[in-house]
Amino acid sequence: MALHPLAVHELTETVLGCVCAALEVTAAEVEGQPGCPCRVCVVPGQPAWDSCDDPCTGETGGQLTVHVARIYPSTTFPTEDREVRGVRSCTPPPVTAVELVVTLLRCAPLPTEDGCPPSCDELGAAARTLHLDATTIYNALLCCLPGTSTRRRGRRFVLGAQRTLGPEGGCVGIEQRATVALPGCARCPGDEPEPRP
């Protein structure tokens, strides 16, 4: 079976909303931690580092994005299915794997106008924010993804590696990957529905 046309996009929007909500919860629980940025987007491909400060209010800086890194067939999730298909072997794989990338960017401490490096206190504060963001994003995906499916056992997924981005261009952040199983539930284009008995 094929994927529903909106399956991938709806998944990206759900993940974006889940992570944003988790960042807000962490901000409410941890004094001084910024919440979800004003700039929150599903983006086509790798995000541009457009804004590490907040163009809306100047209070909660950063940029949160979700994009699709790749989509591939899987017979044994999350392993990529490499079977050659044709007229005689047209059974589609039972799962489509979607690799998502969640990226959160915040402002990084910059040198002073005189060219002096940021202080250790400034660097420590930025590291604290980064570490809290990293944990929040990881926990958000771990706790939210299972509930994004109507299946009894929840959605299957694999959390990938998380890495630190930057600092570069005044930005520093987190990139978290997750591969999600999407079961096929739509007919292939041109397939006629089976007659009912």
CSV table of C-alpha atoms in Angstrom, one decimal:
chain,number,residue,atom,x,y,z
A,1,MET,CA,0.0,0.0,0.0
A,2,ALA,CA,1.1,3.5,-0.7
A,3,LEU,CA,1.3,6.5,1.7
A,4,HIS,CA,-1.5,8.9,2.1
A,5,PRO,CA,-0.4,12.1,0.3
A,6,LEU,CA,-0.3,14.2,3.5
A,7,ALA,CA,1.3,11.5,5.8
A,8,VAL,CA,4.8,13.0,5.7
A,9,HIS,CA,3.8,16.6,6.0
A,10,GLU,CA,1.4,16.0,8.9
A,11,LEU,CA,4.1,14.0,10.7
A,12,THR,CA,6.5,17.0,10.4
A,13,GLU,CA,3.9,19.4,11.7
A,14,THR,CA,3.1,17.1,14.6
A,15,VAL,CA,6.8,16.8,15.6
A,16,LEU,CA,7.3,20.6,15.3
A,17,GLY,CA,4.3,21.2,17.6
A,18,CYS,CA,5.4,18.6,20.1
A,19,VAL,CA,9.0,19.9,20.4
A,20,CYS,CA,7.7,23.5,20.7
A,21,ALA,CA,5.3,22.6,23.5
A,22,ALA,CA,8.1,20.7,25.3
A,23,LEU,CA,10.4,23.8,25.1
A,24,GLU,CA,7.6,25.9,26.7
A,25,VAL,CA,7.2,23.4,29.5
A,26,THR,CA,11.0,23.4,30.2
A,27,ALA,CA,11.0,27.2,30.2
A,28,ALA,CA,8.2,27.2,32.8
A,29,GLU,CA,10.0,24.7,35.0
A,30,VAL,CA,13.6,26.1,34.8
A,31,GLU,CA,14.3,29.7,35.6
A,32,GLY,CA,16.1,31.6,32.9
A,33,GLN,CA,15.6,29.0,30.2
A,34,PRO,CA,14.1,30.4,27.0
A,35,GLY,CA,11.0,28.8,25.6
A,36,CYS,CA,10.0,27.9,22.1
A,37,PRO,CA,11.3,30.5,19.6
A,38,CYS,CA,9.0,32.8,17.7
A,39,ARG,CA,10.4,31.5,14.4
A,40,VAL,CA,9.0,27.9,14.2
A,41,CYS,CA,8.8,26.3,10.7
A,42,VAL,CA,8.6,23.1,8.7
A,43,VAL,CA,11.2,23.8,6.0
A,44,PRO,CA,12.0,22.2,2.7
A,45,GLY,CA,15.5,20.8,3.1
A,46,GLN,CA,18.2,21.9,5.4
A,47,PRO,CA,17.2,25.1,7.3
A,48,ALA,CA,19.0,28.4,6.5
A,49,TRP,CA,20.4,30.0,9.7
A,50,ASP,CA,18.2,33.0,9.1
A,51,SER,CA,17.8,34.2,12.6
A,52,CYS,CA,19.2,33.3,16.0
A,53,ASP,CA,17.6,36.3,17.6
A,54,ASP,CA,13.9,36.7,17.8
A,55,PRO,CA,12.5,39.0,15.1
A,56,CYS,CA,9.1,39.2,16.9
A,57,THR,CA,9.7,40.2,20.5
A,58,GLY,CA,13.4,40.1,21.1
A,59,GLU,CA,12.7,37.9,24.2
A,60,THR,CA,12.8,34.3,23.2
A,61,GLY,CA,15.6,34.1,20.6
A,62,GLY,CA,16.2,31.3,18.2
A,63,GLN,CA,14.7,29.2,15.4
A,64,LEU,CA,13.1,25.8,15.5
A,65,THR,CA,12.7,23.8,12.3
A,66,VAL,CA,11.8,20.3,11.2
A,67,HIS,CA,12.7,18.9,7.8
A,68,VAL,CA,12.8,15.6,6.0
A,69,ALA,CA,16.3,14.3,5.3
A,70,ARG,CA,15.2,11.2,3.4
A,71,ILE,CA,12.4,8.7,2.7
A,72,TYR,CA,13.0,5.1,2.0
A,73,PRO,CA,11.2,1.7,1.9
A,74,SER,CA,11.7,-0.7,4.7
A,75,THR,CA,10.7,-4.4,5.1
A,76,THR,CA,12.4,-4.8,8.5
A,77,PHE,CA,12.2,-1.3,10.0
A,78,PRO,CA,14.5,0.7,10.2
A,79,THR,CA,16.7,-1.2,7.7
A,80,GLU,CA,16.5,0.1,4.1
A,81,ASP,CA,14.8,-2.3,1.7
A,82,ARG,CA,17.1,-2.8,-1.3
A,83,GLU,CA,14.9,-5.3,-3.2
A,84,VAL,CA,14.6,-4.8,-6.9
A,85,ARG,CA,10.9,-4.6,-7.9
A,86,GLY,CA,9.3,-5.0,-11.3
A,87,VAL,CA,6.2,-6.5,-12.9
A,88,ARG,CA,6.8,-9.9,-11.3
A,89,SER,CA,7.8,-8.6,-7.9
A,90,CYS,CA,5.5,-5.7,-7.2
A,91,THR,CA,4.6,-6.3,-3.6
A,92,PRO,CA,5.4,-3.0,-1.9
A,93,PRO,CA,7.4,-3.0,1.4
A,94,PRO,CA,5.1,-2.8,4.5
A,95,VAL,CA,6.7,0.4,5.9
A,96,THR,CA,8.0,3.7,4.6
A,97,ALA,CA,10.8,5.1,6.8
A,98,VAL,CA,11.0,8.9,7.1
A,99,GLU,CA,14.1,10.4,8.6
A,100,LEU,CA,13.3,13.7,10.2
A,101,VAL,CA,15.7,16.4,11.4
A,102,VAL,CA,14.8,18.7,14.3
A,103,THR,CA,17.0,21.8,14.4
A,104,LEU,CA,17.0,24.4,17.2
A,105,LEU,CA,19.3,27.4,17.0
A,106,ARG,CA,19.9,30.0,19.7
A,107,CYS,CA,22.2,33.1,19.9
A,108,ALA,CA,25.8,32.3,20.8
A,109,PRO,CA,28.0,34.6,22.9
A,110,LEU,CA,30.0,36.9,20.7
A,111,PRO,CA,33.3,38.7,21.2
A,112,THR,CA,33.2,42.3,22.5
A,113,GLU,CA,33.5,45.3,20.2
A,114,ASP,CA,37.2,45.4,21.3
A,115,GLY,CA,37.7,41.8,20.1
A,116,CYS,CA,37.8,40.2,23.5
A,117,PRO,CA,36.3,36.7,23.7
A,118,PRO,CA,33.0,36.0,25.6
A,119,SER,CA,33.5,35.6,29.3
A,120,CYS,CA,33.3,32.1,30.9
A,121,ASP,CA,30.1,33.1,32.6
A,122,GLU,CA,28.5,33.9,29.2
A,123,LEU,CA,29.8,30.7,27.7
A,124,GLY,CA,28.6,28.7,30.7
A,125,ALA,CA,25.1,30.3,30.4
A,126,ALA,CA,25.0,29.4,26.7
A,127,ALA,CA,26.1,25.9,27.4
A,128,ARG,CA,23.4,25.5,30.1
A,129,THR,CA,20.7,26.6,27.6
A,130,LEU,CA,22.1,24.3,24.9
A,131,HIS,CA,22.2,21.3,27.3
A,132,LEU,CA,18.6,21.9,28.5
A,133,ASP,CA,17.4,22.3,24.9
A,134,ALA,CA,19.2,19.1,23.9
A,135,THR,CA,17.5,17.1,26.7
A,136,THR,CA,14.1,18.7,26.1
A,137,ILE,CA,14.2,17.9,22.3
A,138,TYR,CA,15.3,14.3,23.1
A,139,ASN,CA,12.6,13.8,25.7
A,140,ALA,CA,9.9,15.4,23.5
A,141,LEU,CA,10.5,13.0,20.7
A,142,LEU,CA,10.8,10.0,23.0
A,143,CYS,CA,7.5,10.8,24.8
A,144,CYS,CA,5.5,12.3,21.9
A,145,LEU,CA,6.2,10.1,18.9
A,146,PRO,CA,4.5,6.9,20.2
A,147,GLY,CA,1.2,8.8,20.6
A,148,THR,CA,1.1,10.2,17.1
A,149,SER,CA,-0.4,7.0,15.6
A,150,THR,CA,-3.8,5.4,16.0
A,151,ARG,CA,-2.1,2.0,16.1
A,152,ARG,CA,-2.6,0.1,19.4
A,153,ARG,CA,1.1,-0.1,20.0
A,154,GLY,CA,1.9,3.4,18.9
A,155,ARG,CA,4.2,4.7,16.2
A,156,ARG,CA,7.5,2.9,15.7
A,157,PHE,CA,10.6,5.1,15.5
A,158,VAL,CA,14.3,5.2,16.1
A,159,LEU,CA,16.0,8.2,17.7
A,160,GLY,CA,19.2,8.9,15.9
A,161,ALA,CA,22.3,10.8,17.0
A,162,GLN,CA,22.0,14.3,18.3
A,163,ARG,CA,24.8,16.8,17.6
A,164,THR,CA,25.8,20.3,18.5
A,165,LEU,CA,25.8,22.9,15.7
A,166,GLY,CA,28.2,25.8,15.7
A,167,PRO,CA,28.9,28.2,17.2
A,168,GLU,CA,29.0,29.9,13.8
A,169,GLY,CA,27.7,33.2,12.6
A,170,GLY,CA,26.4,34.1,16.1
A,171,CYS,CA,24.4,30.9,16.3
A,172,VAL,CA,24.7,27.7,18.3
A,173,GLY,CA,22.2,24.8,18.5
A,174,ILE,CA,21.1,21.2,18.4
A,175,GLU,CA,20.3,18.9,15.6
A,176,GLN,CA,18.3,15.7,16.5
A,177,ARG,CA,17.5,13.0,14.0
A,178,ALA,CA,14.6,10.5,14.2
A,179,THR,CA,13.5,7.8,11.8
A,180,VAL,CA,9.8,7.2,11.9
A,181,ALA,CA,7.8,4.2,10.4
A,182,LEU,CA,4.8,5.2,8.3
A,183,PRO,CA,2.7,2.2,7.3
A,184,GLY,CA,1.1,2.3,3.9
A,185,CYS,CA,-2.6,2.8,4.1
A,186,ALA,CA,-3.6,4.3,0.7
A,187,ARG,CA,-4.1,2.6,-2.7
A,188,CYS,CA,-1.6,3.2,-5.5
A,189,PRO,CA,-2.7,5.7,-8.1
A,190,GLY,CA,-4.9,4.0,-10.7
A,191,ASP,CA,-5.7,1.1,-8.4
A,192,GLU,CA,-9.4,0.4,-8.4
A,193,PRO,CA,-11.1,-0.4,-5.0
A,194,GLU,CA,-11.9,-4.1,-4.6
A,195,PRO,CA,-15.6,-4.9,-5.1
A,196,ARG,CA,-17.5,-5.7,-2.0
A,197,PRO,CA,-19.0,-9.2,-1.7
